[in-house]
Coordinates of C-alpha atoms and ligand atoms in Angstrom, one line a residue:
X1 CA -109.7 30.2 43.4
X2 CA -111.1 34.1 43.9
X3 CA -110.6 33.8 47.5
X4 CA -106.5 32.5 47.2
X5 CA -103.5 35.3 46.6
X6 CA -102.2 36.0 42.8
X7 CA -98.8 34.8 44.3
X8 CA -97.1 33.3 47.2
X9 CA -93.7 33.2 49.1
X10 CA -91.7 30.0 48.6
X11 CA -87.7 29.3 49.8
X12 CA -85.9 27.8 46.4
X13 CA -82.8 26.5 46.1
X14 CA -81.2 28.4 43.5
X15 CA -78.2 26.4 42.1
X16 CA -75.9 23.4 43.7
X17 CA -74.9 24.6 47.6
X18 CA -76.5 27.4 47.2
X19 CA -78.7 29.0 50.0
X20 CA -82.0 29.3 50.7
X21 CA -83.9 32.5 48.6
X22 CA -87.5 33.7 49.4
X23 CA -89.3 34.6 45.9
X24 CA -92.7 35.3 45.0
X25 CA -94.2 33.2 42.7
X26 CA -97.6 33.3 40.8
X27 CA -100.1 31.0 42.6
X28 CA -100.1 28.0 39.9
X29 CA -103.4 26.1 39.0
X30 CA -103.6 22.3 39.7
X31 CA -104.1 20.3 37.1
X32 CA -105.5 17.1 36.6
X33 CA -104.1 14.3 39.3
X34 CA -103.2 17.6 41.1
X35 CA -103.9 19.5 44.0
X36 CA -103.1 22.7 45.6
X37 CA -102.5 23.1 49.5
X38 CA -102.2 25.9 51.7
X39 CA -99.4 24.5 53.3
X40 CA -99.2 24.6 57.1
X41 CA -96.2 22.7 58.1
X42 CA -93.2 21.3 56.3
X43 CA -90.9 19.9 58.1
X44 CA -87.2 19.9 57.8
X45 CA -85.7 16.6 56.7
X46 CA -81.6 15.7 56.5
X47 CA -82.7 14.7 53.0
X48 CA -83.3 18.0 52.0
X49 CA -79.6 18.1 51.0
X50 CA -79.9 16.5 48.1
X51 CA -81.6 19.5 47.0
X52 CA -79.0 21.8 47.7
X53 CA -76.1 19.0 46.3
X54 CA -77.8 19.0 43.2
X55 CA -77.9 14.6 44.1
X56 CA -80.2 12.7 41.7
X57 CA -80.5 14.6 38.8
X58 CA -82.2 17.8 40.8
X59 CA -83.3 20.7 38.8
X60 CA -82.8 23.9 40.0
X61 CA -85.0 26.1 40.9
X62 CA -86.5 24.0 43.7
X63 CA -88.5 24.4 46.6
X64 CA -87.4 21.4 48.8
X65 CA -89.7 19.9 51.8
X66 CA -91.1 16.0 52.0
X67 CA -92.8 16.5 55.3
X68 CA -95.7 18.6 54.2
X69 CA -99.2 19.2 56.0
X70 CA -101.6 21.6 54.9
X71 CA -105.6 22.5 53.7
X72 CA -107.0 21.5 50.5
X73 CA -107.4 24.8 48.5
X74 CA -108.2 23.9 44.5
X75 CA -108.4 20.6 42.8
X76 CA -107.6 19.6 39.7
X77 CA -110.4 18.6 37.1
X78 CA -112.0 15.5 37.6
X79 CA -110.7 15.0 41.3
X80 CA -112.7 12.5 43.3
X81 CA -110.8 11.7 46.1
X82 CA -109.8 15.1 47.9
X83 CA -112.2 18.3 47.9
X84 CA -111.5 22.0 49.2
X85 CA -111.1 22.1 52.6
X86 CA -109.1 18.7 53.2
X87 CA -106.5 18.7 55.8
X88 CA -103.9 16.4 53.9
X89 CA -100.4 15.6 54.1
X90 CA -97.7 14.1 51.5
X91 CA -94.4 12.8 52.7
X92 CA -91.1 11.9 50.4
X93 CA -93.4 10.0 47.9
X94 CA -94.3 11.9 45.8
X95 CA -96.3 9.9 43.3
X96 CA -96.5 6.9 40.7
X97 CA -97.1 5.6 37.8
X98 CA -98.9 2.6 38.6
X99 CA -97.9 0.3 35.8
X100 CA -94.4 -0.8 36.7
X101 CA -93.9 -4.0 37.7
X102 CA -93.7 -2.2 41.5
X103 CA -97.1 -0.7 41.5
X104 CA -98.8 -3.8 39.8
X105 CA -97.5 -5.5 43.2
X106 CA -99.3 -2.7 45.4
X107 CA -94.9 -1.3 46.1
X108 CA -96.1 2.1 45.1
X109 CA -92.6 3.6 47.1
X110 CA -90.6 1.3 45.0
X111 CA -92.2 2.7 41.5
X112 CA -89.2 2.8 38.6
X113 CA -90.5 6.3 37.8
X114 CA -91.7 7.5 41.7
X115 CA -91.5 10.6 42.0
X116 CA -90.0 12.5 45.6
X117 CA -92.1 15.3 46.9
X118 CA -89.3 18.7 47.3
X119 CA -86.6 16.7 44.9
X120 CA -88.7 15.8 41.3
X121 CA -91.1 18.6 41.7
X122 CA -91.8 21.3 44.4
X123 CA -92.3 21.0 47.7
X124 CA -93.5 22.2 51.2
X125 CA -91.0 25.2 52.0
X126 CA -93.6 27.4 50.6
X127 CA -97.0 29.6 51.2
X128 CA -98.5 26.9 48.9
X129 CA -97.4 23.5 47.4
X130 CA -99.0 21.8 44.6
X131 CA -99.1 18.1 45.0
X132 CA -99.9 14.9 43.0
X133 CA -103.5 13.5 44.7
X134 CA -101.8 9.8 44.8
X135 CA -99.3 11.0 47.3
X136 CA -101.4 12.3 49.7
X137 CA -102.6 11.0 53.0
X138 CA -105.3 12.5 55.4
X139 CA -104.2 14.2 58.4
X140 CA -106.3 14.8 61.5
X141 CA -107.6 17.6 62.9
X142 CA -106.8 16.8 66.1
X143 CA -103.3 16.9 65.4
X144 CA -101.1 20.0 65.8
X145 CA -99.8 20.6 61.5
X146 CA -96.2 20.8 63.3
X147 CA -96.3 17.5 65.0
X148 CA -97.9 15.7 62.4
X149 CA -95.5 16.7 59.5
X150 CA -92.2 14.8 61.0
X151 CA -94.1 11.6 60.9
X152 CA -94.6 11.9 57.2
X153 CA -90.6 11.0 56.6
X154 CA -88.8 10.1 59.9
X155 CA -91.8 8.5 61.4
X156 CA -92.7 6.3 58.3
X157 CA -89.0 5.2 58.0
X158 CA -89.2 3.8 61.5
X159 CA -92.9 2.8 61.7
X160 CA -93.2 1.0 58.6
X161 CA -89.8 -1.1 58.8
X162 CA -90.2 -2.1 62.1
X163 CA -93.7 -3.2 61.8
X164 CA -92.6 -5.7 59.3
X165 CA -89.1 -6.7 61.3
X166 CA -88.9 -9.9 62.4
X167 CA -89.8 -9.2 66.4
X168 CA -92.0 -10.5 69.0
X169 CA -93.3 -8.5 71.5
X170 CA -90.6 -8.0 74.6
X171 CA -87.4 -8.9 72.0
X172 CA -84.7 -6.4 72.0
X173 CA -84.5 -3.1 70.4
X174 CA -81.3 -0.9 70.2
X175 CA -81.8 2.4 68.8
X176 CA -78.8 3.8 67.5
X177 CA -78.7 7.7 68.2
X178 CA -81.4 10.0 69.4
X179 CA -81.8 12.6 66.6
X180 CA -84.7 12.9 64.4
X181 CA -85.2 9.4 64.0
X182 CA -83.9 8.2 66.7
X183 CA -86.3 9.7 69.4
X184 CA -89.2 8.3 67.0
X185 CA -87.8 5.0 67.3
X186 CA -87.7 4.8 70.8
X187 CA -91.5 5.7 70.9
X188 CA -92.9 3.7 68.0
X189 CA -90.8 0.5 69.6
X190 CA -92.1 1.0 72.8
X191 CA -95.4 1.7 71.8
X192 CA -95.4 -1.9 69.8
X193 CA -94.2 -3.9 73.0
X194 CA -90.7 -4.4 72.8
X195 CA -87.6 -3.9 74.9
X196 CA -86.2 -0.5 74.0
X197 CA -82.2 0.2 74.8
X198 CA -81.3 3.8 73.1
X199 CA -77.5 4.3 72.6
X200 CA -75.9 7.0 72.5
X201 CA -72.4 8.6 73.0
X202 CA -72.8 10.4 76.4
X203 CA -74.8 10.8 79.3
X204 CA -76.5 14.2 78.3
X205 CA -79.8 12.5 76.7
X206 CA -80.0 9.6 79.6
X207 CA -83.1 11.4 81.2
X208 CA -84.8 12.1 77.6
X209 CA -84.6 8.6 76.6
X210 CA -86.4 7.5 79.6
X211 CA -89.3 10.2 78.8
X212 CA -89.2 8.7 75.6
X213 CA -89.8 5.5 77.1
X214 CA -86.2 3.6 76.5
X215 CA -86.2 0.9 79.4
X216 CA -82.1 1.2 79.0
X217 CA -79.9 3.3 78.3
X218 CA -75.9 2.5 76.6
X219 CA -73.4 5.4 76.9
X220 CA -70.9 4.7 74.9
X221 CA -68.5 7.3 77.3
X222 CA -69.0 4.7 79.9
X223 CA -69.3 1.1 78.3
X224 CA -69.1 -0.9 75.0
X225 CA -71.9 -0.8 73.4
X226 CA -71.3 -3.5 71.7
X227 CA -70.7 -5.6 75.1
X228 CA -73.5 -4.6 77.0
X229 CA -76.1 -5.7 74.1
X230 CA -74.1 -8.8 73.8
X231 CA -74.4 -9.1 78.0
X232 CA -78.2 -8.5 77.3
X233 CA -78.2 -11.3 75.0
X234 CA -78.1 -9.4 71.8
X235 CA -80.6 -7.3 70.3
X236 CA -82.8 -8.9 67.7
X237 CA -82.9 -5.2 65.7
X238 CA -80.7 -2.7 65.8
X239 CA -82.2 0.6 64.4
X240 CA -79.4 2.2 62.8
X241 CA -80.2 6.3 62.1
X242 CA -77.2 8.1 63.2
X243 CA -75.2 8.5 60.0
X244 CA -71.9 7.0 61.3
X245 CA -70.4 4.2 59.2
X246 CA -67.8 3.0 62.1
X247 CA -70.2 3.1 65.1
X248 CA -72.3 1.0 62.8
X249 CA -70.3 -1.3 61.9
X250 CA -69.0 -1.9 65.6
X251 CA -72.3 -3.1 66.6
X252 CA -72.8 -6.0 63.9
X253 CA -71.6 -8.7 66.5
X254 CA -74.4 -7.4 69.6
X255 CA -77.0 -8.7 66.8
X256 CA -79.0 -11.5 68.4
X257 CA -79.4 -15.3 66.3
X258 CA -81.8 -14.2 63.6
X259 CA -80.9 -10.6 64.4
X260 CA -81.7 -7.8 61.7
X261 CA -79.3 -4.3 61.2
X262 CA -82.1 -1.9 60.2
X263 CA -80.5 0.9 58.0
X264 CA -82.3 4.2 57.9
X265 CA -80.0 6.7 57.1
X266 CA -77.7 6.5 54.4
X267 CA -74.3 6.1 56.2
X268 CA -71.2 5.6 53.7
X269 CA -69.7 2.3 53.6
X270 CA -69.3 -0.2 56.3
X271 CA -67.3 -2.9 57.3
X272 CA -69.0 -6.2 58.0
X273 CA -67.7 -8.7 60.3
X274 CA -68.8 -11.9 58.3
X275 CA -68.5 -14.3 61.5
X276 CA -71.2 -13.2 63.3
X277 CA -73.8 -12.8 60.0
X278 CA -73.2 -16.5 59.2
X279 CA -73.2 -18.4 62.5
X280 CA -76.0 -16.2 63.9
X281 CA -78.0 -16.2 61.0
X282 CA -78.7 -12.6 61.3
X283 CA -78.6 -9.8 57.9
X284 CA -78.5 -6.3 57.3
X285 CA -81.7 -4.5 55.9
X286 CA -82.3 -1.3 54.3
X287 CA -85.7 0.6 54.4
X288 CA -86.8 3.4 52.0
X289 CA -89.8 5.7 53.9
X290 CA -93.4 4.2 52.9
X291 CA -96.1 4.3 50.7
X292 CA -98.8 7.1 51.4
X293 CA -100.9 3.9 53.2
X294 CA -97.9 3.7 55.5
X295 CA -97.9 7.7 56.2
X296 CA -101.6 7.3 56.8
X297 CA -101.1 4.3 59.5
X298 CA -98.1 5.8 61.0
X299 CA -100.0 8.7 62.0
X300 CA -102.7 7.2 63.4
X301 CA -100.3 4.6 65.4
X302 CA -98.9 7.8 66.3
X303 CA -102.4 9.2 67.8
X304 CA -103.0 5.6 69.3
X305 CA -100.1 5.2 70.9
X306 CA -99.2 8.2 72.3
X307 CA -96.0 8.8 69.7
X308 CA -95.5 12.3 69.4
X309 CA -92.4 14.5 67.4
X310 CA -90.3 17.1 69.3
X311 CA -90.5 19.9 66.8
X312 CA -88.9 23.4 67.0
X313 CA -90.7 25.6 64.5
X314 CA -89.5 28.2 62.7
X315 CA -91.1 31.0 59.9
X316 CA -90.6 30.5 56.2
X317 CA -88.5 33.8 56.8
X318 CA -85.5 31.6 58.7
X319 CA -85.6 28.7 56.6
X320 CA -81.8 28.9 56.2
X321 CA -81.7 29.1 59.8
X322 CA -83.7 26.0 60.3
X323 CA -81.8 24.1 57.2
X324 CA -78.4 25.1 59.3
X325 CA -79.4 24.3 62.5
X326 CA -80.5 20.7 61.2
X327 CA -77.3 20.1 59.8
X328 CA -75.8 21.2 62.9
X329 CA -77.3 18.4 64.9
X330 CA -79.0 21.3 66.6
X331 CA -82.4 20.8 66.6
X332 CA -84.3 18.9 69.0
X333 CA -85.3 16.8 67.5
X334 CA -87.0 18.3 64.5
X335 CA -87.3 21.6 62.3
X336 CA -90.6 22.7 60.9
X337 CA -91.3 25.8 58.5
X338 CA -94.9 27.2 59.3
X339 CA -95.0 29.1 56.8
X340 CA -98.3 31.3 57.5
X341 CA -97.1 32.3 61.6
X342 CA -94.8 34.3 62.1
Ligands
LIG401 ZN1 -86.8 13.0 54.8
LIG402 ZN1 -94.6 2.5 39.0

């Protein structure tokens, strides 16, 4: 540790809805089952609210951020897995205790006592993050830190659920909204061989869904949505990410026979339309983000296939800025703290 500063900038969140503060902090040791990172890129999630709502028992101080890339810098005693030097990455999983009943069955993201990287402990909105060695996935070197970090919790959320939907290659995909998740959805279902149709509520993104490789497009401001997936024969998943219970809901009937409603971002409640369920067989899902495995495949899917974030990247100095402008729907399509550029 001679090399590494005696302290380092993080961005807490101080008390419930309060902002963003930069402190400096004394550079903390990791101990065993720990490591410590020189973080490079943590990217901004919608889910860093819960932080600054004070939702699920959140202590404050604390340093949000579940997208997190960055180097190896110190170990904790008795590491085997990860040295100095590392380039790894941890996403909202932020450990477990491998003895539940989850973790016996290998469902380490399902863990009674998991813990969420930026919510339970510390996260990536800092110089330096200290992280549990069971949460962390390798991250190429190959890949820019920026680009990588947004696939650690939007791209997991969409590349692990829909590897395991029920689709073949060529069935129909409707991506709900074109935000953070959205514009990973389009690529990751592409890239896996299906029919991609993005929706969204004007014309304005028309020309970035096709560079994200949609084959249609649905404006809302010109058609039923609903309609024209029905017209298409119904799309066997609907990704659902933009947080909008009604618009939702709506699209429950333009599920194909055996059709799945994917649920990715929590949305309120919504109101189901029973008929279409029962006669066309087809169910609602949820999806939580993935295990570290699912980080580490979606990643390299990502480098396979081509899938690749739009990040805007900011300094840790204008992490409020970032936080706002997320919230704002402002960001295309994703915010990233680099916390050693300026
Ligand atoms: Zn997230
Ligand atoms: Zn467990």
């Amino acid at each position: 540790m001679s090399s590494l500063p005696k302290t380092y900038k993080a961005a807490e969140i101080q008390a419930v809805k309060g902002k963003f503060v930069i402190v400096e902090r004394p550079l903390p040791e990791p101990k065993e089952g720990e490591v410590l990172i020189k973080t490079l890129a943590s990217g901004v999630c919608h889910s860093d609210m819960v932080v600054v709502e004070g939702w699920f028992g959140v202590q404050h101080p604390r340093v949000p951020g579940h997208e997190v890339v960055g180097d190896v810098v110190a170990v904790g005693p008795h590491e085997k897995r990860w040295h100095v030097g590392d380039r790894v990455g941890a996403g909202w999983h932020g450990g477990h205790c491998g003895v539940c009943k989850s973790c016996l069955r290998g469902s380490f993201n399902t863990c009674t006592s998991q813990l969420i990287t930026g919510l339970g402990a510390d996260g990536g909105h800092a110089e330096y993050a200290l992280l549990r060695t069971e949460s962390l996935l390798s991250i190429p070197r190959d890949m820019d830190p920026a680009d990588a970090a947004p696939l650690l919790c939007a791209g997991v959320t969409v590349f692990a659920s829909l590897r395991k939907a029920d689709l073949y290659p060529g069935d129909l995909v409707a991506v709900q909204g074109l935000g953070g998740l959205g514009h990973l959805a389009v690529q990751y279902a592409r890239a896996m061989g299906y029919k991609v149709a993005a929706l969204s509520q004007s014309s304005a993104k028309a020309d970035l869904a096709k560079d994200l490789g949609a084959h249609l497009y649905i404006d809302a401001s010109k058609e039923d949505q609903c309609d024209a997936l029905k017209k298409l024969g119904g799309a066997k998943v609907i990704v659902a990410v933009a947080p909008d219970a009604k618009a939702i809901s709506s699209l429950i009937p333009a599920l194909a026979v055996d059709g799945t409603l994917l649920l990715l971002a929590a949305s309120g409640d919504l109101m189901v339309p029973t008929g279409p369920l029962i006669f066309g067989r087809a169910k609602i899902q949820g999806w939580p983000t993935g295990t570290p495995q699912d980080e580490q495949d979606t990643v390299e899917f990502a480098q396979l296939a081509g899938v690749k974030a739009y990040v805007e990247k900011f300094p840790l100095a204008q992490i409020q800025e970032a936080y706002d402008k997320m919230m704002g729907n402002k960001v295309r399509f994703r915010a990233v703290i680099t916390p050693h550029s300026q």
